[in-house]
Structures are given as structure tokens and as C-alpha cells.
Amino acid sequence: MTDNGEQIDRKTTRSICDAVGERLQQSLRPEPSRLSSHLQHLMDELRKRDSENRRRPPN
């Protein structure tokens, strides 16, 4: 809720969260050479699942 009492709908809130998340991923992306192969595999799996969740319609 904003200071003037207006509410942001769920779709707008989700869009804002997704946009912030994408910007953070771009800004904080680790250099691949610093990750162990196991950690790199886990990060890849996390990205895959996150991408799949974004494609699903919200409840």
C-alpha cells in the first residue's frame, strides 16, 4: 500500500518483483570461473526452475 492509500494489484506487484529480480541477477552475476562444478550445476538448476515458475500463470 502506498502512502496515499492506493493499492497495487497483484499483477503489477509480480511484474515489479520480476523486474527487480532480473536486474539483481544481471548486476550480481558471479563469474563462472569462481564456482565449483557442483555449485555451477546447482545454480543452473535454480535458474531452470525459476524460469519454469515464471512461465506458469499466477494463482
Short mmCIF file of C-alpha atoms in Angstrom, two decimals:
data_model
loop_
_atom_site.label_atom_id
_atom_site.label_comp_id
_atom_site.label_asym_id
_atom_site.label_seq_id
_atom_site.Cartn_x
_atom_site.Cartn_y
_atom_site.Cartn_z
CA MET A 1 0.00 0.00 0.00
CA THR A 2 1.29 3.46 -0.81
CA ASP A 3 1.14 6.47 1.50
CA ASN A 4 -1.96 7.90 -0.20
CA GLY A 5 -3.98 4.70 0.35
CA GLU A 6 -3.86 3.37 -3.22
CA GLN A 7 -3.21 -0.34 -3.58
CA ILE A 8 -1.07 -2.01 -6.24
CA ASP A 9 -2.75 -5.02 -7.79
CA ARG A 10 -1.16 -8.47 -7.67
CA LYS A 11 -0.17 -8.49 -11.35
CA THR A 12 1.67 -5.17 -11.05
CA THR A 13 3.39 -6.29 -7.86
CA ARG A 14 4.57 -9.51 -9.56
CA SER A 15 5.88 -7.54 -12.56
CA ILE A 16 7.83 -5.21 -10.29
CA CYS A 17 9.31 -8.11 -8.34
CA ASP A 18 10.31 -9.91 -11.54
CA ALA A 19 11.95 -6.79 -12.96
CA VAL A 20 13.90 -6.13 -9.75
CA GLY A 21 14.98 -9.78 -9.62
CA GLU A 22 16.22 -9.70 -13.21
CA ARG A 23 18.20 -6.51 -12.59
CA LEU A 24 19.77 -8.02 -9.48
CA GLN A 25 20.69 -11.18 -11.37
CA GLN A 26 22.42 -9.10 -14.04
CA SER A 27 24.21 -6.89 -11.53
CA LEU A 28 25.25 -9.65 -9.15
CA ARG A 29 26.03 -12.39 -11.66
CA PRO A 30 29.09 -14.30 -10.41
CA GLU A 31 31.99 -15.03 -12.69
CA PRO A 32 31.68 -18.67 -13.83
CA SER A 33 35.34 -19.46 -13.20
CA ARG A 34 34.89 -18.85 -9.46
CA LEU A 35 32.20 -21.52 -8.97
CA SER A 36 32.92 -25.17 -8.40
CA SER A 37 31.33 -27.51 -10.94
CA HIS A 38 28.85 -28.73 -8.31
CA LEU A 39 27.83 -25.20 -7.36
CA GLN A 40 27.57 -24.25 -11.04
CA HIS A 41 25.25 -27.24 -11.58
CA LEU A 42 23.07 -26.14 -8.65
CA MET A 43 22.91 -22.56 -9.95
CA ASP A 44 21.91 -23.82 -13.40
CA GLU A 45 19.15 -25.95 -11.85
CA LEU A 46 17.92 -22.98 -9.81
CA ARG A 47 17.77 -20.78 -12.93
CA LYS A 48 15.91 -23.52 -14.81
CA ARG A 49 13.29 -23.89 -12.05
CA ASP A 50 12.93 -20.13 -11.68
CA SER A 51 12.35 -19.81 -15.41
CA GLU A 52 9.73 -22.59 -15.33
CA ASN A 53 7.92 -20.90 -12.43
CA ARG A 54 7.75 -17.59 -14.30
CA ARG A 55 6.01 -19.27 -17.23
CA ARG A 56 3.19 -20.57 -15.01
CA PRO A 57 0.14 -18.34 -14.65
CA PRO A 58 -0.29 -16.79 -11.19
CA ASN A 59 -2.90 -18.31 -8.86
#
